[in-house]
XYZ file of C-alpha atoms in Angstrom:
578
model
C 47.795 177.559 34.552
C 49.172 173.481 33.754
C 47.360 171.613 36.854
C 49.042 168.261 37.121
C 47.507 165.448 37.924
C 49.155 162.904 41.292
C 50.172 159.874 40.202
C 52.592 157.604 42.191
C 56.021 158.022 40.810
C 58.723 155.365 40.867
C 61.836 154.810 39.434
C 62.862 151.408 38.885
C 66.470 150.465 38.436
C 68.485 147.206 37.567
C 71.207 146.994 39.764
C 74.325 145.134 39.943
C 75.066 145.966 43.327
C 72.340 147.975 46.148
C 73.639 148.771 49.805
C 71.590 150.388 52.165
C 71.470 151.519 55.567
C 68.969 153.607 58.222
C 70.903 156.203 60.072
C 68.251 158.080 61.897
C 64.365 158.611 62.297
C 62.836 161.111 60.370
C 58.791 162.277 61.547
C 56.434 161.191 63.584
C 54.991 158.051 61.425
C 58.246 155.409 61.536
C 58.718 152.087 61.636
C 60.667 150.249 64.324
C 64.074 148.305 62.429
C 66.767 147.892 64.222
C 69.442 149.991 61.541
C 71.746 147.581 60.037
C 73.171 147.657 56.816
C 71.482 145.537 53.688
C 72.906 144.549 50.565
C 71.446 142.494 47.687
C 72.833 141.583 43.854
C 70.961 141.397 40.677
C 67.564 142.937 41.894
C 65.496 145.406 40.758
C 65.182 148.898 43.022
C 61.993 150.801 42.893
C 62.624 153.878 44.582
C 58.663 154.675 45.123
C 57.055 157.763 46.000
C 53.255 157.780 47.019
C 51.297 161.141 46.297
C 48.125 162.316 47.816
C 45.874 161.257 45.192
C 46.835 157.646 45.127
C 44.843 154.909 45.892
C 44.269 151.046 46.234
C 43.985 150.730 42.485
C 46.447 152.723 41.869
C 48.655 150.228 43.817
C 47.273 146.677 42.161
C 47.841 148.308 38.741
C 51.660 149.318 39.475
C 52.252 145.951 41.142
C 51.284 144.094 37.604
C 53.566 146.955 35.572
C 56.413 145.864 37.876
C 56.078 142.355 38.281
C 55.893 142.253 34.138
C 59.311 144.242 33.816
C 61.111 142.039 36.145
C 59.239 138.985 33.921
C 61.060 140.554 31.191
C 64.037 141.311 32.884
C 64.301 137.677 33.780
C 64.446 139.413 37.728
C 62.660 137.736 40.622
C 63.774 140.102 43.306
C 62.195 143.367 44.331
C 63.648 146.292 46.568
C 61.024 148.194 47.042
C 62.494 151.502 48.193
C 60.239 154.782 49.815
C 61.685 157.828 48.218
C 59.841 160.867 48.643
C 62.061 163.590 46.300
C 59.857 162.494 42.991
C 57.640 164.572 44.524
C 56.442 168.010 46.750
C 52.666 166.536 46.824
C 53.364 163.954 49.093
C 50.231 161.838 50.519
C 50.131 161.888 54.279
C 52.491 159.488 55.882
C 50.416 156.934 57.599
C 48.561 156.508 54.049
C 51.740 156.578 52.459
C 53.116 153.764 54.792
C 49.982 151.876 53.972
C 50.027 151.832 50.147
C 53.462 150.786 50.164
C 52.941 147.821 52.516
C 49.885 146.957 50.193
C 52.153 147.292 47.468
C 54.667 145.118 49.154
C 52.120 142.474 49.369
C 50.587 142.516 46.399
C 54.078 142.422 44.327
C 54.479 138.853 46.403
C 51.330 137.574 45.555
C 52.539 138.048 41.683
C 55.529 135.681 42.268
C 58.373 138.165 43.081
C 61.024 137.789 46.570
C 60.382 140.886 47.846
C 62.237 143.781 50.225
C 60.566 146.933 51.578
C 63.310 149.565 53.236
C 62.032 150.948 56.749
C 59.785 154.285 55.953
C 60.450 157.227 58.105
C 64.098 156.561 57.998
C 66.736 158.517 56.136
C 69.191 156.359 54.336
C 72.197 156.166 52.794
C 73.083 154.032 49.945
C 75.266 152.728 47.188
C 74.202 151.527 43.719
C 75.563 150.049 40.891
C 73.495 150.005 38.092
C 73.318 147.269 34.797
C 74.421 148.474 31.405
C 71.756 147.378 29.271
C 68.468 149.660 27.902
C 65.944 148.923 30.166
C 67.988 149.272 33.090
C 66.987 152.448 34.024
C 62.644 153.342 33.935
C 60.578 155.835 35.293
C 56.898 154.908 36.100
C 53.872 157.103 36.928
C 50.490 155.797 38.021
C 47.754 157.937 37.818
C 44.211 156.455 39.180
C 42.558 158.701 36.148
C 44.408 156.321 33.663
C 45.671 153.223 35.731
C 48.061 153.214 32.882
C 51.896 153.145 33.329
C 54.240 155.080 31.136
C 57.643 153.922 30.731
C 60.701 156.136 29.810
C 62.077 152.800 27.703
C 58.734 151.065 25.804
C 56.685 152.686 23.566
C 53.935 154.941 24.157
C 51.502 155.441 21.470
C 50.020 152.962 19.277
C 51.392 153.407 16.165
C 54.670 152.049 14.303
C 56.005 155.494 14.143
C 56.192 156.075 18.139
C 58.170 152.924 17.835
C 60.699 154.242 14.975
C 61.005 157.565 16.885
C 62.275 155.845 20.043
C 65.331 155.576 17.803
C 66.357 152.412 20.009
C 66.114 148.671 19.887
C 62.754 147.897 20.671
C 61.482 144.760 22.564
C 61.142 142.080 20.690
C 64.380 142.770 19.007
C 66.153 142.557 22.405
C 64.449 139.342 23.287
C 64.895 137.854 19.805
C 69.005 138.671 20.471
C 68.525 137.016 24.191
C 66.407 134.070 23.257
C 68.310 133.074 20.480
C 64.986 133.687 18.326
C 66.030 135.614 15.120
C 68.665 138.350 14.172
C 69.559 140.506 11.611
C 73.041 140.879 10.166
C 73.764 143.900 8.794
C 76.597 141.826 6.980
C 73.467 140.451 4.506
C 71.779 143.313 4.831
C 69.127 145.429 6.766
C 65.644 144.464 6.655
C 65.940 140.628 6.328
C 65.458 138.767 9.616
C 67.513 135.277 9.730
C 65.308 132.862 11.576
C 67.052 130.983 14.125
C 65.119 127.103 15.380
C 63.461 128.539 18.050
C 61.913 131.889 16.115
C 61.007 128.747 12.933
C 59.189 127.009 15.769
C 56.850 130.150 16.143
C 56.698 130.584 12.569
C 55.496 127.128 12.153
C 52.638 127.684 14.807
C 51.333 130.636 13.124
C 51.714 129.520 9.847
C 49.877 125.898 10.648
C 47.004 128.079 12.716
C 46.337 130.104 9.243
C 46.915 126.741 7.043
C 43.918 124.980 9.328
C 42.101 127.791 8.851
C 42.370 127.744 5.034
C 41.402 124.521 4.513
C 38.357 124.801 6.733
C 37.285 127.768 4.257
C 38.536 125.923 0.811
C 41.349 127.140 -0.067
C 44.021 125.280 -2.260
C 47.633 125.962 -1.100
C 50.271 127.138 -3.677
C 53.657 127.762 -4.420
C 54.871 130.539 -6.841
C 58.459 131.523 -7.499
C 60.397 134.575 -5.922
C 61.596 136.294 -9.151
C 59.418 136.925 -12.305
C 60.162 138.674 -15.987
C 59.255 142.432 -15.539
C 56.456 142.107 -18.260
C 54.205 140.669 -15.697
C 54.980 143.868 -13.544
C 54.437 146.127 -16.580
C 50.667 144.555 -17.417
C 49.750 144.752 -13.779
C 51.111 148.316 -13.601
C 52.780 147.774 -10.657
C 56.291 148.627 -12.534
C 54.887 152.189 -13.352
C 53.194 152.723 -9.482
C 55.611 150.661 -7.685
C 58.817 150.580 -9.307
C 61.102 152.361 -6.222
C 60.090 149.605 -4.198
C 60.944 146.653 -5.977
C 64.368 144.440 -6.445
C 65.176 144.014 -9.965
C 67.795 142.483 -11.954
C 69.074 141.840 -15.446
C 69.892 138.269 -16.697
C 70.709 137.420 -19.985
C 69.625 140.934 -21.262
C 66.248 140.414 -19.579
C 64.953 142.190 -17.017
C 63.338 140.080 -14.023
C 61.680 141.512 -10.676
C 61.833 139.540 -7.206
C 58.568 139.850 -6.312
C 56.868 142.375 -4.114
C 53.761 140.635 -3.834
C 51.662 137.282 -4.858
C 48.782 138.087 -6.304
C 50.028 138.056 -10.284
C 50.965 134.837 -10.059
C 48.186 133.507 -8.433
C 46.284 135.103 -11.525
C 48.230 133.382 -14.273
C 47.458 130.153 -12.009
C 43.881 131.090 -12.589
C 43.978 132.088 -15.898
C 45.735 128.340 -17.138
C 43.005 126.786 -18.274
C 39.405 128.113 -19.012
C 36.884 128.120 -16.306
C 33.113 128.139 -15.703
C 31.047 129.702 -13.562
C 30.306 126.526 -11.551
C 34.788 126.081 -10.744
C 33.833 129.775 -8.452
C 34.808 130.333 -6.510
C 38.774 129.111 -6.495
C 40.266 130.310 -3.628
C 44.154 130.254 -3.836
C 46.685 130.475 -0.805
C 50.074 130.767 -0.249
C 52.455 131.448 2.694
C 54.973 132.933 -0.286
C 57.719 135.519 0.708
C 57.730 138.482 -1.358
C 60.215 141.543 -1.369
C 59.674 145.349 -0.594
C 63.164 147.674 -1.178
C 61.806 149.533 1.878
C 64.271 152.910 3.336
C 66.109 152.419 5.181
C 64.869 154.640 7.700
C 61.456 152.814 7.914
C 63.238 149.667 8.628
C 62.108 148.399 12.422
C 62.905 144.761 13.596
C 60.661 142.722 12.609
C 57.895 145.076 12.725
C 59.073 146.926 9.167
C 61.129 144.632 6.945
C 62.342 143.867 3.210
C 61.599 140.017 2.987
C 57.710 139.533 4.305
C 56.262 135.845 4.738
C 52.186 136.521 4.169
C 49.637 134.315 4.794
C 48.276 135.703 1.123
C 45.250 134.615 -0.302
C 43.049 135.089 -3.543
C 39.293 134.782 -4.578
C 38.378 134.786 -7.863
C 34.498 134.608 -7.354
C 31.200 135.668 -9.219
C 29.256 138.841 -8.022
C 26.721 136.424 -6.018
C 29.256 134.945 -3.876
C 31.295 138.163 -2.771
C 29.138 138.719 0.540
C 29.266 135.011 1.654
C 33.184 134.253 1.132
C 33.837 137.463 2.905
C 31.338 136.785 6.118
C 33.193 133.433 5.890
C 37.132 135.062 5.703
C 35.915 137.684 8.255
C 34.578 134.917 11.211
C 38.147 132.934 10.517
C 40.040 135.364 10.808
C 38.198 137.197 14.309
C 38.987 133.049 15.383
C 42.592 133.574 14.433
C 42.913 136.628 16.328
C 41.444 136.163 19.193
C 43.474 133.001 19.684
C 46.322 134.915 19.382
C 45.716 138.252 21.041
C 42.978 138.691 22.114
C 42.621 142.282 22.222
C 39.758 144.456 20.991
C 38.802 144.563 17.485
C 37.976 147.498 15.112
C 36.907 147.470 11.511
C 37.195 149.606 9.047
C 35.000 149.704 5.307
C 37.076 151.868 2.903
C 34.995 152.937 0.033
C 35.212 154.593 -3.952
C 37.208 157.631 -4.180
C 36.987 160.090 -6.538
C 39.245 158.400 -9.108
C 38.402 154.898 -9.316
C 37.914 151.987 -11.956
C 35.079 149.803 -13.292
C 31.561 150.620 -13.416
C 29.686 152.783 -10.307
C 26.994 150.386 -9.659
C 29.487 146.890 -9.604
C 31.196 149.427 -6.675
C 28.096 150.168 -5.124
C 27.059 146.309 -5.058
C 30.350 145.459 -4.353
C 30.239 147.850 -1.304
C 26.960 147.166 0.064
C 28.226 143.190 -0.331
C 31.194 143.976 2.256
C 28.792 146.590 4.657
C 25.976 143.592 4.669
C 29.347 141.238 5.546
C 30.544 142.966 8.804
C 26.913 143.103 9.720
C 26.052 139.805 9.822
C 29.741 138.970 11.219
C 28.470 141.226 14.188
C 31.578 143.981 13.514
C 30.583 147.458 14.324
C 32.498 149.697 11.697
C 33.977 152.987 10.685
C 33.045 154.306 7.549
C 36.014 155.576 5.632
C 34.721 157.671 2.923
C 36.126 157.840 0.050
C 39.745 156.143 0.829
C 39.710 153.121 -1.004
C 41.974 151.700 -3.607
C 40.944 152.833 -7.206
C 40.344 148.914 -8.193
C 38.434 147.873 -5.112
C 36.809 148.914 -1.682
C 38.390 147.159 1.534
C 37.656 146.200 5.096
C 40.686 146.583 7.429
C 40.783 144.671 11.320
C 43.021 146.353 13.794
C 43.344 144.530 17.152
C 44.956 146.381 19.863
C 47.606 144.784 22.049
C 48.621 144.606 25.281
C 50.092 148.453 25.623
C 47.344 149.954 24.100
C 48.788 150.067 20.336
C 46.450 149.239 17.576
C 47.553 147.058 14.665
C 46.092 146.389 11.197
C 46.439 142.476 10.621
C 43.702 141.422 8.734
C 42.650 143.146 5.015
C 39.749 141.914 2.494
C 40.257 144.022 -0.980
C 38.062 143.343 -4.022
C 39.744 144.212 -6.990
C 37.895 144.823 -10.366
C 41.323 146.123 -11.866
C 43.715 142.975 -11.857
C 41.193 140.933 -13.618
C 41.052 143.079 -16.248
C 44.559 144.168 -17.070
C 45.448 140.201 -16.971
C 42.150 139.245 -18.934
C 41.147 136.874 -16.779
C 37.037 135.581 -17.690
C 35.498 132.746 -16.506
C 32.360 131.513 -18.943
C 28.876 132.173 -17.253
C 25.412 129.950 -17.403
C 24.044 132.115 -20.375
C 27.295 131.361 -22.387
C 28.840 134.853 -22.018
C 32.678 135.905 -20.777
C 32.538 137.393 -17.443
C 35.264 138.886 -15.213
C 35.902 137.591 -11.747
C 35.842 139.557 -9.014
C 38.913 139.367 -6.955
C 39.780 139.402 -3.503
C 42.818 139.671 -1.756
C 42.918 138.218 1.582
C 45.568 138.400 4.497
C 44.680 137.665 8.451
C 47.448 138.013 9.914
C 49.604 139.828 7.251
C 53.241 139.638 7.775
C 54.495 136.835 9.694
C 57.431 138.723 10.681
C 55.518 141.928 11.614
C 52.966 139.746 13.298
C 55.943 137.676 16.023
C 57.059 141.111 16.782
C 53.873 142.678 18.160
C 52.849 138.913 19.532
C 56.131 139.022 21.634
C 56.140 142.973 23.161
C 52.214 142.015 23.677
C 53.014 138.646 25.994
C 55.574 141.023 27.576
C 57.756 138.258 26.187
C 56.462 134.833 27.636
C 54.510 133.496 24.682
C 51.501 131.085 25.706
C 52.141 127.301 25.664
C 51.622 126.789 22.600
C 53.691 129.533 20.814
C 56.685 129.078 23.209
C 60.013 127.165 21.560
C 60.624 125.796 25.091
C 57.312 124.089 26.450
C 59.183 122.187 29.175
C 62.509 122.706 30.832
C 63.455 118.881 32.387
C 65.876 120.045 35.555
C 67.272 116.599 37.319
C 67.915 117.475 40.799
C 71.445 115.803 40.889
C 73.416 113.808 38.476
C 72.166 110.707 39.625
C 68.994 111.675 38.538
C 70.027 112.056 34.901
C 68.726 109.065 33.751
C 65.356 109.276 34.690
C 65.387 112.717 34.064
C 66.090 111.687 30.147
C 63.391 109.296 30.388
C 61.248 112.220 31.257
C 61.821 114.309 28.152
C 62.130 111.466 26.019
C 57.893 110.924 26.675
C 57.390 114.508 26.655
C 58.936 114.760 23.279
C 57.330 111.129 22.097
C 53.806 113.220 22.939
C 54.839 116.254 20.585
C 55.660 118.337 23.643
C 58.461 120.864 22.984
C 61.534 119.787 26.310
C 64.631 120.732 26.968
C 66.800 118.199 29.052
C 68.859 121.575 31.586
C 71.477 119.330 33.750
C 74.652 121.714 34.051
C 74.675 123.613 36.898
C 73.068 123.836 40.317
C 69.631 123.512 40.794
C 68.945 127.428 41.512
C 71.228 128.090 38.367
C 69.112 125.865 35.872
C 65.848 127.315 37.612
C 66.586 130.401 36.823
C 68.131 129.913 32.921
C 64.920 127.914 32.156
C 63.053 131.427 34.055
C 65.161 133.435 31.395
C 64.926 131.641 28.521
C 61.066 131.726 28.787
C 60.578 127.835 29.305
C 56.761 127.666 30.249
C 56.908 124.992 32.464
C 60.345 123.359 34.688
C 59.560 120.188 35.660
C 61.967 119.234 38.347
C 62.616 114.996 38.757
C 64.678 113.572 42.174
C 65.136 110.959 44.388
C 61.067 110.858 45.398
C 59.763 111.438 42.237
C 62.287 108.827 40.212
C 61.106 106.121 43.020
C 57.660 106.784 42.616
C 57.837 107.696 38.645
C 56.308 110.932 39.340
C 57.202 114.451 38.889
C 56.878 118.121 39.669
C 55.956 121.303 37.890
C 56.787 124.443 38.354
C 55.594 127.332 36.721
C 57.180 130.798 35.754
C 55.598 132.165 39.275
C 57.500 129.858 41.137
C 54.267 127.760 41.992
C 55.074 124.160 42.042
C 52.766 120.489 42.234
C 54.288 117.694 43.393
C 53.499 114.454 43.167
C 52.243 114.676 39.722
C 51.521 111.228 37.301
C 53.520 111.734 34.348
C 51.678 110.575 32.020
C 48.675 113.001 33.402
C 50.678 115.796 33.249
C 51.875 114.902 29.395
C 48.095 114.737 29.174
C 47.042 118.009 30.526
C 49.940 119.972 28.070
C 48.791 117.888 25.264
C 45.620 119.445 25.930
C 47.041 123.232 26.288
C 48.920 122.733 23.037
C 45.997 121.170 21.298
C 43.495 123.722 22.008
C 46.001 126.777 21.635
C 45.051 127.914 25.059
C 46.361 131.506 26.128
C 48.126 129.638 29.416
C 51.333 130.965 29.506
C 53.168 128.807 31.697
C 50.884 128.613 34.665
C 49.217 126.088 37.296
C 45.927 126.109 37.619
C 43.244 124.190 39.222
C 43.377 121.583 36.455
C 46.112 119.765 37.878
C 44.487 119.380 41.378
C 43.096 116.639 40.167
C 46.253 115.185 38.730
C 48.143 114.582 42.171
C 48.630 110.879 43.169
């Protein structure tokens, strides 16, 4: 026997076009409208059902699900519509009527114009729904989970729940909408085109991971895009890998465009001789390599052919393995949590049964990444026996937002490279020694990494990440001016603006809402008199009265310190108001 569990049902749909009208009371428990009909444009309809199980918390957590989807929709108004045929285990009507008044209220407390339909009534209506994939979604909240399933967004945390949706996913949808990135099949699948706004979030990341580099020693580099094959051939790469590179013939040689960094930064390392005392040289580069990837696997920017790392290389002596890695592993939990903040889980792969080198440098070399995560503070699985054949490895997944788990950050040592390429460095007793190598990425792919970052934001990036910091909205033309003067010191103060003067007011409010500005900052009569101004942020909350040069001030600070703000007053600026 299947026993299913309540959960309060909803189906939320984008409209064009939603009439309604009470024709008659229906039950005892009613409320008291006077019938009329009601018709709205552009809002979102949740036909809601509330089942006997469902509770207060049940409520709050549907409330944030919703008031996210219309934040992605770019939607501020709700229609929240009782609709009892998702169900035959109705709760009893007076609770019923309660939950969905609580969930009226708490949807408005979120920031979203909201409209309950009379319960007890039945209703006819008319509905025209909006064309595009997330226009249709059905919902249900159980209180066992408090986790919402949606028909359109993935549900499991792996890339290939999101391949088997067989759709355009998120990000891609919001990279087409926000004018971030695209891919033209014209150039060819697999190779995102960065428009200004998706460089400016490249350029955060990338100068995040740069800081962090040069706080741990590393010395950037640049290395080519296309190398002779022989390099492949010595590595053994060409033998292992060959399917999945780009190569071409020039001149009757044969040249690969490079799948990875790490042979070049090996030749840079093997150019002149070195001692012990030049360990360790740590190596990085932000260098786009190339993967011939199916097409199949292909997935916006989560799966792609051209991948930006944040690469780096070690080459160290056995003493120093344990401290660069408790160094690389405390950066990188820094880089991640600025970013996303989600939980963190570590993984030490160790030697299989077919490996290189000898069994007690693995055992050393083991124990040296085990003693790491343990003085880093990690708690670890133990992945017996599934390392690489050159090297054991610790992986970091951080989970996102919807519960999906990603691997971003790898440490590898390698005993193999070092000696296919013969690379030695002279120790104190006079003797040629290999360096042990280690391969180093936090966030991995830069491409991969934007797409998760903007599905786990739910699409509004914090301050810092976002292309459009402020939106500058005049109030009339005659404010234009001023209003120019305005973004002129936001920009002077490295703040990303966007001068937004054609149009009415509402219009402009709501393309800066859709175009994920974090902040508007309105200017009119008052605050061009007074050289003020006021902010509003994505919930509609607005300060008035505001010194400008405060207010550049407090962003300067949310950009500065990379906090997660995404567009949002807060008690900080209470103490900005003249």
């Amino acid at each position: 026997m299947t026993i299913e569990t309540a959960a309060m049902k909803t189906l939320q749909i984008h409209a064009d076009y939603m009439m309604y009208e009470p024709l008659r009371r229906e039950g005892s428990v009613y409320e008291e409208v006077v019938p009329s009909v009601r018709e709205f444009r552009d809002i979102v309809v949740l036909f809601t059902c509330v089942e006997e199980d469902d509770d207060e918390d049940v409520v709050s957590s549907l409330a944030r699900q919703v008031a996210a989807s219309l934040e992605r929709l770019g939607v501020e108004n709700l229609l929240i519509y009782p609709y009892a045929h998702l169900s035959n285990r109705l709760a009893p009507p007076q609770r019923a009527l309660h939950l969905l008044k609580l969930l009226e209220d708490e949807s408005q407390k979120l920031g979203l114009k909201v409209h309950r339909a009379p319960f007890g009534w039945n209703k006819k209506f008319t509905l025209s729904i909006k064309g595009h994939p997330l226009a249709e979604q059905f919902r249900s909240v159980t209180r066992e989970s408090l986790q919402v399933t949606a028909a359109k967004a993935p549900a499991e945390a792996t890339l290939r729940q999101v391949e088997a949706e067989g759709r355009e996913t998120l990000h891609v949808q919001l990279g087409r909408e926000l004018d971030l990135f695209s891919i033209n099949p014209t150039l060819g699948s697999g190779f995102p085109l960065f428009h200004d706004k998706g460089w400016i979030i490249r350029e955060e990341l990338i100068t995040l991971v740069r800081e962090s580099n040069k706080a741990m020693g590393f010395k950037e580099v640049w290395t080519p895009h296309v190398f002779k094959s022989d390099i492949w051939y010595r590595t053994g790469h060409y033998e292992h890998y060959r399917d999945r590179m780009f190569t071409l013939v020039a001149k009757g040689e044969e040249y690969v465009v490079k799948p990875m960094n790490c042979p070049a930064h090996a030749m840079i390392f093997a150019s002149r001789p070195r001692s012990y005392r030049d360990l360790p040289i740590m190596l990085s580069e932000f260098g786009t390599v190339y993967r011939n990837e199916q097409p199949g696997e292909l997935t916006g920017l989560l799966r792609v052919r051209s991948i930006t790392q944040d690469d780096g290389h070690v080459f160290a002596r056995p003493d120093q393995v344990e401290g660069i890695i408790i160094m690389i592993l405390r950066e990188s939990l820094k880089i991640l949590n600025t970013t996303i903040r989600g939980n963190i889980y570590a993984t030490l792969s160790t030697r299989p049964e077919k490996f290189i080198g000898d069994p007690q440098v693995w055992e050393k070399a083991t124990e040296a990444l085990r003693g790491a995560l343990e003085r880093v503070g990690l708690s670890y699985e133990i992945k017996a026996g599934e390392g690489a054949f050159y090297g054991p490895k610790i992986d970091i997944d951080v989970e996102d937002s919807l519960g999906r788990r990603w691997q971003c950050t790898t440490v590898q040592l390698d005993f193999f490279l070092p000696e296919r390429l013969g690379l030695e460095y002279v120790d104190s007793d006079g003797s040629k020694k290999r360096p042990i190598m280690i391969h180093r990425a936090i966030l991995g792919s830069i491409e991969r990494f934007i797409g998760i970052l903007l599905e786990h934001y739910n699409w509004r990036l914090p301050f810092w990440l976002s292309p459009i910091q402020v939106a500058v909205l005049p109030v009339s033309t005659r404010n234009l001016k001023y209003a120019e003067q305005v973004k002129n010191r936001l920009e002077s103060a490295g703040i990303r603006a966007e001068l937004m003067a054609e149009g009415t007011l509402e219009k402009r409010v709501r393309s800066a809402h859709q175009l994920r500005a974090s902040f508007m900052m309105i200017v009119g009569d008052e605050e061009e008199r007074s050289g003020t101004c006021s902010l509003r942020d994505y919930r509609g909350h607005t300060a008035r009265g505001l010194s400008l040069e405060k207010v550049v001030g407090w962003l300067k600070n949310l950009y500065k310190e990379r906090v997660k703000n995404v567009g949002e007053i807060d008690e900080s600026l209470s103490s900005l108001t003249q």
